[in-house]
Amino acid sequence: MSQLPTVGHLIGGKIITTGERAQDVFNPATGKAEKRVLLAPKATVEEAIANAQAAFPAWRNTPPLKRARVMGNLKVLLEKHADELCALITAEHGKVLSDALGELQRGIENVEYASYAPELLKGEHSKNVGPAIDSWSEFQALGVTAGITPFNFPAMVPLWMWPMAVACGNTFILKPSERDPSSTLRVAELALEAGLPPGVLNVVNGDKEAVDTLLTDPRVKAVSFVGSTPIAEYIYAEGCKHGKRVQALGGAKNHAVVMPDADVANAVSALMGAAYGSCGERCMAIPLVVAVGDATADAVIEGLKAEIAKMKVGPGTAPGMDMGPLVTKPHFEKVKGYVDQGVKEGATLVVDGRGLKVAGHEEGYYLGPCLFDNVKPGMVIYQEEIFGPVLGVVRVKTLQEAMDMIDAHEYGNGTCIFTRDGEAARYFTDNILVGMVGVNVPLPVPVAYHSFGGWKRSLFGDLHAYGPDAVRFYTKRKTITQRWPSAGVREGAVFSFPSTK
Amino acid sequence: MSQLPTVGHLIGGKIITTGERAQDVFNPATGKAEKRVLLAPKATVEEAIANAQAAFPAWRNTPPLKRARVMGNLKVLLEKHADELCALITAEHGKVLSDALGELQRGIENVEYASYAPELLKGEHSKNVGPAIDSWSEFQALGVTAGITPFNFPAMVPLWMWPMAVACGNTFILKPSERDPSSTLRVAELALEAGLPPGVLNVVNGDKEAVDTLLTDPRVKAVSFVGSTPIAEYIYAEGCKHGKRVQALGGAKNHAVVMPDADVANAVSALMGAAYGSCGERCMAIPLVVAVGDATADAVIEGLKAEIAKMKVGPGTAPGMDMGPLVTKPHFEKVKGYVDQGVKEGATLVVDGRGLKVAGHEEGYYLGPCLFDNVKPGMVIYQEEIFGPVLGVVRVKTLQEAMDMIDAHEYGNGTCIFTRDGEAARYFTDNILVGMVGVNVPLPVPVAYHSFGGWKRSLFGDLHAYGPDAVRFYTKRKTITQRWPSAGVREGAVFSFPSTK
Amino acid sequence: MSQLPTVGHLIGGKIITTGERAQDVFNPATGKAEKRVLLAPKATVEEAIANAQAAFPAWRNTPPLKRARVMGNLKVLLEKHADELCALITAEHGKVLSDALGELQRGIENVEYASYAPELLKGEHSKNVGPAIDSWSEFQALGVTAGITPFNFPAMVPLWMWPMAVACGNTFILKPSERDPSSTLRVAELALEAGLPPGVLNVVNGDKEAVDTLLTDPRVKAVSFVGSTPIAEYIYAEGCKHGKRVQALGGAKNHAVVMPDADVANAVSALMGAAYGSCGERCMAIPLVVAVGDATADAVIEGLKAEIAKMKVGPGTAPGMDMGPLVTKPHFEKVKGYVDQGVKEGATLVVDGRGLKVAGHEEGYYLGPCLFDNVKPGMVIYQEEIFGPVLGVVRVKTLQEAMDMIDAHEYGNGTCIFTRDGEAARYFTDNILVGMVGVNVPLPVPVAYHSFGGWKRSLFGDLHAYGPDAVRFYTKRKTITQRWPSAGVREGAVFSFPSTK
Amino acid sequence: MSQLPTVGHLIGGKIITTGERAQDVFNPATGKAEKRVLLAPKATVEEAIANAQAAFPAWRNTPPLKRARVMGNLKVLLEKHADELCALITAEHGKVLSDALGELQRGIENVEYASYAPELLKGEHSKNVGPAIDSWSEFQALGVTAGITPFNFPAMVPLWMWPMAVACGNTFILKPSERDPSSTLRVAELALEAGLPPGVLNVVNGDKEAVDTLLTDPRVKAVSFVGSTPIAEYIYAEGCKHGKRVQALGGAKNHAVVMPDADVANAVSALMGAAYGSCGERCMAIPLVVAVGDATADAVIEGLKAEIAKMKVGPGTAPGMDMGPLVTKPHFEKVKGYVDQGVKEGATLVVDGRGLKVAGHEEGYYLGPCLFDNVKPGMVIYQEEIFGPVLGVVRVKTLQEAMDMIDAHEYGNGTCIFTRDGEAARYFTDNILVGMVGVNVPLPVPVAYHSFGGWKRSLFGDLHAYGPDAVRFYTKRKTITQRWPSAGVREGAVFSFPSTK
């Protein structure tokens, strides 16, 4: 076991591969441990914080344009190393390579947006707020900031956070998921290559000990988190208790409403990717379809069945695969348990993926696509976030019924409506209590120049992730009010000044 | 006692004057109780929340322009009722009438800014985020929001909060200070007269029971607080623990740096108002002067002594007064105790206001202006917020020494520098760890169209009070991504449509 | 004749009622001259310019907040004087009182927007554009600016221009239409009452001599114009030739497309007001309906006929009127001639309003509503702006045909589409070569916080009228780049400074 | 002669090297013709316009992010080809290589700013402008746009224009200076390599015939120009007469004010580069120093003399040169004539560069640095733009005198003040009638994320070049107002819809 390659930390510009605690990193396509990842003790995290603190003064004084250019360079490097990064993602997360590339591409878009920093950091300047008094605001960096990220997007979610944080002049400690840490770390190395000074971005792998150090250390000024709702809630309460600003993104259970006037073929095609892409391990996945009218429901289910029948499931590295394995053995068991539970609760299992065997990969964590009909609020498979390839169809009579159901759900991350009707779309988008809404777009993940965030228990905090909100999250305003008394320089008394030169 | 007029609550558009618990409201100029204020139990606060919740759907659907116009109307009413409101402020807070008018005027400016809502609520619209896909963001109202405000600005600080909150489409529960509640309530009545629908703004007087109800009730989505740092910290931790967004503004200890090249006469004149105005009961007051060089210090102290000698202290309603009484008897004792403490600690008491008697108002809470020289970090009078007419001079050798001292202090609300030198001002404003910075401006309170907020332990949260930040605090983004599939309407297949009309 | 009241000029805060040239102002409801309006010679215009020039330095230095408050005051006064102003509008323009009130209300909204000036005038501030170098932009006032406005909105169109111009710190010369000058002048008097200093807003009545003086005088820095396209083109070329910035809004011929899936009852109701409101004397009126499909056309025409039959035409001051007279006798003749021409060209005159007589007002300029079917491109009544109560229906087979027709027309001011289909609306709004587009909104006049402007030959210039564009039109950027060399003040060498104090 | 390489056009993605008219391109360092440049006849320009017109529909529909990425790619290519491009600049313009690199770098910054297009093109979205009515604005592309650029910055000034124009979705015709066309054309080739589709950017070399074709062809919607004031004025009047939007930047005569309290050593060092860099052939060069007080003037002149004595003048390609030759023989004669004129007018020629001979480059257009003292308003060398290495010192008694002088000058492009005093700087920057103002910054060229533009006769138009203003110049607003009538889809009547699918 000890011969496995070690995934370490990046602190002060150096890779650190020694440490007392470590755990295995598995390839979900094969079920084999292929690496070990260090778990940082408190002292190691504090060392990272100290490095970040030391790097801060020079970095915050670096002109924004220069900081932005490092992001421009990084973008070029990420494109150049895309194959390498996707291979790392797939080897540890399991998603198919094309999906890994999609993730990376979205991450690159955030790097691009961070490269707009000179524009984004403009303050507001007011002349004559009073007679001969001017006032302006600046967006100043916070100091050391931190991010804690989940396994499902090891490349993208970290890139939601630290590029904007450092483009704003902060330094950063990233604690990625310990299940698939390699691509995250590799991206950080490329950032150094792109010109980021040592200490500006630090990566520590770890578990709760590392997290709690970041939450309590007074040198850390802000924490961004993406993960499950219970942890998000803990992070928010704990970080705030220690006086920090915190944005904590949690779970989701996104409903797609299909209206009777929708283009069903188009909707089905969109739903397939949204439900089963990346095994449903996405906070913007669609695990629930709400069909308005039985005719709509029947048509949607027919369409889905036909499409599911064509799906190819196998190792993410194999050509032509639509879906790879789940991320870990325990997660596989958990998702499978949800399917069992749904059957017990009385939902109709239209397609059962539980028996899937992938030849030559019998130890991989593969679960075939599952489709339930007649899912109902109150069922566990309706209420909880499954994070697996399990799609449920709920039947309702009206749009209003669909909307009441969505609004009553604990989560409010994403949702979408399939319709051709302007009025239905406007009513839905205006009123639904969900932060990201699609109209005929199944995964309404905002582009990098807008911000990402759910409502209700899907996000704790007041500023969303990436985009314009991130600029405010990673800076604090300083407002200056200025008046100049006469020193006689202007009026001519200045001729007595020479002695001071 | 029971014949005293009662200050009650405003809930659902109605004044409520019955309740079990109440406490006296004193006139600090005379030391007499003149009113009683109800202290709302949990049930009353919940009733206010229920009213706010009920008023929300219609109000959030009211076009922003109409909401903004209520603010325009309120501005006119506040100007019309200025004398009445100032009389209420002075009778309960003690500040002189001209100072009350200044406070009211600042409050009105926030009402004006809230009337810009149609401009401030514009979202961002992006065409073609992908082929034929558009995306835009909306700033949607949160629902029920709340504010908890301090005694020192009973008219102004509430107007920092609720006008913008309601202009953004929220409804609001205000819990003002129980020491001087009358002007706050009167302003709320005028808001109804200006056209605010019942239930949109509710005022509950109360104590910790009311506060804790607001912090824990899940219907309250956001809490704004202004007060002392220990309470601000409690509010922030507790509100966040309950999943809310919170901005909590705390204490201050603002330093004014006087440079050797400053216009001393101008600086002294500015410092007098900043130190002793409103008895120093302002979070933007200047209780500390940091003089760079002994010559500067000597000149400043000479100037201050001369100005203090001319000050008139007496009831706020008497003509020509510069300073009124402190707000309460216990606060008077506390401030006086700080002066005693300063003497004990070895600071030089240059002017001693402790013996002041105001003829005919012997029971009023008057303390004359006090001036200390040789104040030093470490002394209690240096570290703690006194909130009284006590100004201390600290002597340093260089600007850097002054800045290190300021940065080491717990608070970072406001600061200013007196200089004629562009470089010194730029270095100071850029680097100092304080949120609001003046250059030759002693009280750099941002104008209403910029935002108010300190750094370090003067503010908990990530968005500042009023101004542009308040728009974000009182709204949440919704991001919509939209694509329209063809329904054949455009291409001409539409001629088969008639049956649906 | 000489006993008729004289409408004069407002120059330097004073009404001037003497002058050599004048012409009659008629009441279109009766055909009688009721006032005379002075026509300013060059010297009088130059006097106005001199007054505006003299008022500029103090006004540009007045804090934006104070300038904005004058607009707030004016808003209150305009609401208070609404009846008086509407009576003046109707007496000279002829439109019904309720329509005059609608116009005034739209004008007031522009006054409100101008009162947001402190927000709108914020420049952009960039820290560290280079090491220790800062840069920011200011929106500085231009100096003397001018506006030339048409008869059809004597209250509203001037309020598109001068409130924002003066809120930005400029002074202004307004030359209103000489056909209905009274309400315009009265509004200007109210502005003085609201606190605008003398000389900041000047009104000169006149004809081409006045216009040419404004276009050529080098002290006038910017000219805004609304009128017909040939004059707009002249104003643009001539003003630009003299080095000024110019925005010149011209004519229109707005098409409303009705799709087969539209709610026809709703569309007909909307079209009635858009076609016949204010006798069609609006640059945003709908004189052309493009019906997609004959069934649509038939249904629309049936609906319009039924509605037209219910219309009441008479003096604008009479209760319950839908439509008043045309503005002048020559205009009446011109519009009637277009109807004759349409018949000659072969369009089908479905409703003929030419024979209308209004009892007791036989000399008034009344023309009943006219409706043509089978209007076609190439006909004079299709190509030219009629500016009268004449609506033509064009029949097409597809939306694309409708759009090609609209795009081929000389004008591109406004247009709208009636449909329920999201895709049709998106395709139409994205591609149509028109500046203001409605979806189920017949008169898509932007609200005051957006900007107004057509495309093609409907607007010459690069910035639209009112709203955010107007802020840029009425200001010029100044960009400052600043670096401070050390004067030793900060480092301590300052102790040698005393001699300079 | 005919063997000289030909610099042709780039039209529709192809280089065209045949044409009837051509003229020589000289190397100013040697005085030898080294290339020939084609001069496009009207037909060739029209062909370019036709290509641009044809490329427009697909390009405007390309998502802004994709257009922006082409700019990102171009930035990388420009950095990669920097040496090649600088060699081309120096070979035709004459400036030293380090200066060519500075120019290129500034141009690259504009390419970077254009790559922010997704952020810059965001429109404004307003919910509920009326009940259930929404409105938003879009920044739509204009179509075919054009730029006409001067010899002095063959790489940079074109990059001020077309990258933003095409990032906004327009297509472009560039007509560079015929004196040094090679680097401009090479940059355009790199843009194709970066992914710009053929026809989106076209380059035509030519003279007045080409210019007039661009000004009159109705397909060209906007023209940007940088050059001398008489031509700028012609371009503005002529383009506007043909209904286009035009921004025309003209000449300059920038004054640097040196105050008695300035850091003279720092000022002198700054002035050297500003006056003699690129032989003074910059519209932001400093040809005039206004010294406040004779002591200041004497110190400045002493400092300049000492620095001039160290300057190295020679071929731009030689290592260590500070200054190269002037651009052409006629320009050399003209500048020399100005020096003769200054002597005749009575200014004191402190340093005379007229006799300079560069060994081995006797035919090059070299003029040594010249320095005048006692220059006065009214002298030709004070009034006119010399565009050569000739610096004049004007002596004044007060800052006000300096400012009155600057404000009275025809031009208002740039200016700067050297002082340590905050008040003097604020008074100067606020009041001076100049568009770009430096405080201790001699060449206050705004960074790429602010806009460039002078006042008075230095710029005709209302929007400045590059930066935020350029986004508005290269787009037109479309404002959409939208309301959706119910189609029954939402309420449930939709179940009768199936027939339409």
mmCIF file of C-alpha atoms in Angstrom, chain D residues 117-310:
data_model
loop_
_atom_site.group_PDB
_atom_site.id
_atom_site.type_symbol
_atom_site.label_atom_id
_atom_site.label_comp_id
_atom_site.label_asym_id
_atom_site.label_seq_id
_atom_site.Cartn_x
_atom_site.Cartn_y
_atom_site.Cartn_z
ATOM 1 C CA ALA D 117 -17.041 41.664 -23.891
ATOM 2 C CA PRO D 118 -19.441 39.303 -22.095
ATOM 3 C CA GLU D 119 -19.304 41.595 -19.081
ATOM 4 C CA LEU D 120 -19.293 44.829 -21.051
ATOM 5 C CA LEU D 121 -22.288 43.937 -23.206
ATOM 6 C CA LYS D 122 -24.688 43.282 -20.362
ATOM 7 C CA GLY D 123 -27.935 45.158 -20.799
ATOM 8 C CA GLU D 124 -30.191 46.425 -18.046
ATOM 9 C CA HIS D 125 -33.181 44.325 -17.020
ATOM 10 C CA SER D 126 -36.164 45.758 -15.151
ATOM 11 C CA LYS D 127 -38.930 43.604 -13.729
ATOM 12 C CA ASN D 128 -42.402 45.041 -13.377
ATOM 13 C CA VAL D 129 -41.975 48.363 -15.092
ATOM 14 C CA GLY D 130 -45.753 48.055 -14.942
ATOM 15 C CA PRO D 131 -47.906 45.233 -13.624
ATOM 16 C CA ALA D 132 -46.469 42.037 -15.139
ATOM 17 C CA ILE D 133 -44.593 44.081 -17.740
ATOM 18 C CA ASP D 134 -40.815 43.703 -17.990
ATOM 19 C CA SER D 135 -38.346 45.788 -19.940
ATOM 20 C CA TRP D 136 -34.712 45.397 -20.803
ATOM 21 C CA SER D 137 -32.084 46.942 -23.003
ATOM 22 C CA GLU D 138 -29.655 45.230 -25.313
ATOM 23 C CA PHE D 139 -26.432 46.549 -26.788
ATOM 24 C CA GLN D 140 -26.741 45.403 -30.375
ATOM 25 C CA ALA D 141 -24.039 45.610 -32.998
ATOM 26 C CA LEU D 142 -24.249 48.352 -35.622
ATOM 27 C CA GLY D 143 -23.144 46.423 -38.703
ATOM 28 C CA VAL D 144 -20.191 47.613 -40.748
ATOM 29 C CA THR D 145 -17.962 50.073 -38.907
ATOM 30 C CA ALA D 146 -14.752 51.791 -39.937
ATOM 31 C CA GLY D 147 -11.568 53.277 -38.555
ATOM 32 C CA ILE D 148 -9.035 55.682 -40.001
ATOM 33 C CA THR D 149 -5.760 55.837 -38.142
ATOM 34 C CA PRO D 150 -2.610 57.978 -38.046
ATOM 35 C CA PHE D 151 1.050 57.199 -38.631
ATOM 36 C CA ASN D 152 2.270 57.812 -35.109
ATOM 37 C CA PHE D 153 0.983 54.638 -33.502
ATOM 38 C CA PRO D 154 0.534 52.145 -36.353
ATOM 39 C CA ALA D 155 -0.013 49.240 -33.960
ATOM 40 C CA MET D 156 -1.748 50.859 -31.003
ATOM 41 C CA VAL D 157 -4.361 53.212 -32.434
ATOM 42 C CA PRO D 158 -5.961 50.590 -34.722
ATOM 43 C CA LEU D 159 -6.122 48.355 -31.641
ATOM 44 C CA TRP D 160 -8.057 51.081 -29.840
ATOM 45 C CA MET D 161 -10.787 50.593 -32.405
ATOM 46 C CA TRP D 162 -11.387 47.349 -34.156
ATOM 47 C CA PRO D 163 -10.970 44.833 -31.316
ATOM 48 C CA MET D 164 -13.813 46.421 -29.358
ATOM 49 C CA ALA D 165 -15.848 46.978 -32.527
ATOM 50 C CA VAL D 166 -15.657 43.310 -33.491
ATOM 51 C CA ALA D 167 -16.010 42.067 -29.912
ATOM 52 C CA CYS D 168 -19.327 43.949 -29.909
ATOM 53 C CA GLY D 169 -20.411 41.996 -32.989
ATOM 54 C CA ASN D 170 -19.621 44.488 -35.730
ATOM 55 C CA THR D 171 -17.480 43.981 -38.771
ATOM 56 C CA PHE D 172 -14.787 46.491 -39.576
ATOM 57 C CA ILE D 173 -12.891 48.308 -42.317
ATOM 58 C CA LEU D 174 -9.584 49.739 -41.199
ATOM 59 C CA LYS D 175 -7.752 52.359 -43.226
ATOM 60 C CA PRO D 176 -4.329 52.783 -41.603
ATOM 61 C CA SER D 177 -1.750 55.430 -42.339
ATOM 62 C CA GLU D 178 -0.080 54.895 -45.694
ATOM 63 C CA ARG D 179 3.274 55.971 -44.244
ATOM 64 C CA ASP D 180 3.803 52.935 -41.997
ATOM 65 C CA PRO D 181 1.178 50.352 -42.945
ATOM 66 C CA SER D 182 3.044 47.086 -42.416
ATOM 67 C CA SER D 183 2.628 46.452 -38.705
ATOM 68 C CA THR D 184 -1.046 47.312 -38.880
ATOM 69 C CA LEU D 185 -1.607 44.778 -41.619
ATOM 70 C CA ARG D 186 0.440 42.136 -39.836
ATOM 71 C CA VAL D 187 -1.682 42.499 -36.710
ATOM 72 C CA ALA D 188 -4.786 41.977 -38.830
ATOM 73 C CA GLU D 189 -3.306 38.773 -40.240
ATOM 74 C CA LEU D 190 -2.688 37.564 -36.712
ATOM 75 C CA ALA D 191 -6.316 38.268 -35.906
ATOM 76 C CA LEU D 192 -7.323 35.839 -38.637
ATOM 77 C CA GLU D 193 -4.936 33.308 -37.166
ATOM 78 C CA ALA D 194 -6.548 33.922 -33.773
ATOM 79 C CA GLY D 195 -9.869 32.832 -35.196
ATOM 80 C CA LEU D 196 -11.515 35.952 -36.568
ATOM 81 C CA PRO D 197 -13.675 34.843 -39.495
ATOM 82 C CA PRO D 198 -12.838 36.255 -42.943
ATOM 83 C CA GLY D 199 -14.554 39.528 -43.665
ATOM 84 C CA VAL D 200 -14.972 40.534 -40.036
ATOM 85 C CA LEU D 201 -11.850 42.686 -40.172
ATOM 86 C CA ASN D 202 -10.729 44.200 -43.440
ATOM 87 C CA VAL D 203 -7.784 46.497 -44.034
ATOM 88 C CA VAL D 204 -7.601 48.857 -46.971
ATOM 89 C CA ASN D 205 -4.648 51.101 -47.552
ATOM 90 C CA GLY D 206 -5.368 54.323 -49.334
ATOM 91 C CA ASP D 207 -5.739 58.053 -49.337
ATOM 92 C CA LYS D 208 -8.592 60.570 -49.505
ATOM 93 C CA GLU D 209 -10.483 58.492 -52.065
ATOM 94 C CA ALA D 210 -10.652 55.603 -49.637
ATOM 95 C CA VAL D 211 -11.565 57.871 -46.752
ATOM 96 C CA ASP D 212 -14.363 59.546 -48.674
ATOM 97 C CA THR D 213 -15.787 56.218 -49.710
ATOM 98 C CA LEU D 214 -15.992 55.168 -46.083
ATOM 99 C CA LEU D 215 -17.598 58.479 -45.125
ATOM 100 C CA THR D 216 -20.310 58.369 -47.736
ATOM 101 C CA ASP D 217 -21.197 54.704 -48.231
ATOM 102 C CA PRO D 218 -24.525 54.114 -46.480
ATOM 103 C CA ARG D 219 -23.508 50.611 -45.401
ATOM 104 C CA VAL D 220 -20.880 52.043 -43.054
ATOM 105 C CA LYS D 221 -22.649 52.898 -39.814
ATOM 106 C CA ALA D 222 -19.882 54.375 -37.695
ATOM 107 C CA VAL D 223 -16.480 55.934 -38.205
ATOM 108 C CA SER D 224 -13.667 56.339 -35.678
ATOM 109 C CA PHE D 225 -10.846 58.649 -36.573
ATOM 110 C CA VAL D 226 -7.573 59.738 -35.005
ATOM 111 C CA GLY D 227 -5.438 62.404 -36.703
ATOM 112 C CA SER D 228 -5.092 66.140 -36.965
ATOM 113 C CA THR D 229 -7.855 68.565 -36.031
ATOM 114 C CA PRO D 230 -8.652 69.933 -39.504
ATOM 115 C CA ILE D 231 -9.106 66.428 -40.835
ATOM 116 C CA ALA D 232 -11.004 65.345 -37.699
ATOM 117 C CA GLU D 233 -13.384 68.220 -38.202
ATOM 118 C CA TYR D 234 -13.894 67.274 -41.834
ATOM 119 C CA ILE D 235 -14.477 63.636 -40.953
ATOM 120 C CA TYR D 236 -16.970 64.556 -38.259
ATOM 121 C CA ALA D 237 -18.986 66.982 -40.410
ATOM 122 C CA GLU D 238 -18.907 64.751 -43.482
ATOM 123 C CA GLY D 239 -19.690 61.510 -41.695
ATOM 124 C CA CYS D 240 -22.513 63.061 -39.698
ATOM 125 C CA LYS D 241 -23.903 64.640 -42.852
ATOM 126 C CA HIS D 242 -24.202 61.114 -44.191
ATOM 127 C CA GLY D 243 -26.127 60.044 -41.099
ATOM 128 C CA LYS D 244 -23.349 58.089 -39.420
ATOM 129 C CA ARG D 245 -22.151 58.194 -35.869
ATOM 130 C CA VAL D 246 -18.621 59.577 -35.780
ATOM 131 C CA GLN D 247 -15.920 60.053 -33.180
ATOM 132 C CA ALA D 248 -13.013 62.091 -34.500
ATOM 133 C CA LEU D 249 -9.944 62.712 -32.386
ATOM 134 C CA GLY D 250 -7.733 65.592 -33.449
ATOM 135 C CA GLY D 251 -4.652 67.496 -32.419
ATOM 136 C CA ALA D 252 -3.180 68.483 -29.106
ATOM 137 C CA LYS D 253 -0.807 70.863 -27.412
ATOM 138 C CA ASN D 254 -0.430 69.503 -23.946
ATOM 139 C CA HIS D 255 0.828 71.726 -21.148
ATOM 140 C CA ALA D 256 2.639 70.416 -18.085
ATOM 141 C CA VAL D 257 2.372 72.743 -15.126
ATOM 142 C CA VAL D 258 5.251 72.620 -12.647
ATOM 143 C CA MET D 259 4.415 74.106 -9.266
ATOM 144 C CA PRO D 260 6.994 75.578 -6.895
ATOM 145 C CA ASP D 261 6.424 72.740 -4.436
ATOM 146 C CA ALA D 262 6.969 70.044 -7.047
ATOM 147 C CA ASP D 263 9.700 67.459 -6.838
ATOM 148 C CA VAL D 264 11.720 69.027 -9.650
ATOM 149 C CA ALA D 265 14.018 66.083 -10.237
ATOM 150 C CA ASN D 266 11.042 63.819 -10.646
ATOM 151 C CA ALA D 267 9.277 66.328 -12.887
ATOM 152 C CA VAL D 268 12.291 66.776 -15.144
ATOM 153 C CA SER D 269 12.738 63.062 -15.523
ATOM 154 C CA ALA D 270 9.071 62.683 -16.411
ATOM 155 C CA LEU D 271 9.136 65.584 -18.849
ATOM 156 C CA MET D 272 12.111 64.212 -20.783
ATOM 157 C CA GLY D 273 10.209 61.144 -21.882
ATOM 158 C CA ALA D 274 6.999 63.061 -22.417
ATOM 159 C CA ALA D 275 8.623 65.688 -24.606
ATOM 160 C CA TYR D 276 11.164 63.725 -26.621
ATOM 161 C CA GLY D 277 9.888 60.156 -26.553
ATOM 162 C CA SER D 278 8.970 59.034 -30.065
ATOM 163 C CA CYS D 279 10.340 62.428 -31.242
ATOM 164 C CA GLY D 280 7.289 64.114 -29.719
ATOM 165 C CA GLU D 281 5.116 62.504 -32.397
ATOM 166 C CA ARG D 282 2.374 61.675 -29.910
ATOM 167 C CA CYS D 283 -0.929 63.394 -29.318
ATOM 168 C CA MET D 284 -0.250 62.964 -25.607
ATOM 169 C CA ALA D 285 3.297 64.330 -25.755
ATOM 170 C CA ILE D 286 4.213 67.335 -23.629
ATOM 171 C CA PRO D 287 5.543 70.114 -25.883
ATOM 172 C CA LEU D 288 4.946 72.866 -23.311
ATOM 173 C CA VAL D 289 6.044 73.242 -19.716
ATOM 174 C CA VAL D 290 4.352 75.983 -17.739
ATOM 175 C CA ALA D 291 6.589 76.805 -14.822
ATOM 176 C CA VAL D 292 5.018 78.675 -11.928
ATOM 177 C CA GLY D 293 7.589 81.151 -10.678
ATOM 178 C CA ASP D 294 10.959 81.958 -12.186
ATOM 179 C CA ALA D 295 12.796 79.888 -9.626
ATOM 180 C CA THR D 296 10.799 76.886 -10.750
ATOM 181 C CA ALA D 297 11.460 77.687 -14.390
ATOM 182 C CA ASP D 298 15.175 78.067 -13.837
ATOM 183 C CA ALA D 299 15.389 74.795 -11.959
ATOM 184 C CA VAL D 300 13.397 72.949 -14.596
ATOM 185 C CA ILE D 301 15.494 74.307 -17.444
ATOM 186 C CA GLU D 302 18.726 73.444 -15.680
ATOM 187 C CA GLY D 303 17.470 69.944 -15.144
ATOM 188 C CA LEU D 304 16.307 69.520 -18.721
ATOM 189 C CA LYS D 305 19.553 70.799 -20.157
ATOM 190 C CA ALA D 306 21.520 68.317 -18.118
ATOM 191 C CA GLU D 307 19.289 65.442 -19.198
ATOM 192 C CA ILE D 308 19.233 66.448 -22.862
ATOM 193 C CA ALA D 309 22.996 66.424 -22.874
ATOM 194 C CA LYS D 310 22.881 62.710 -22.100
#
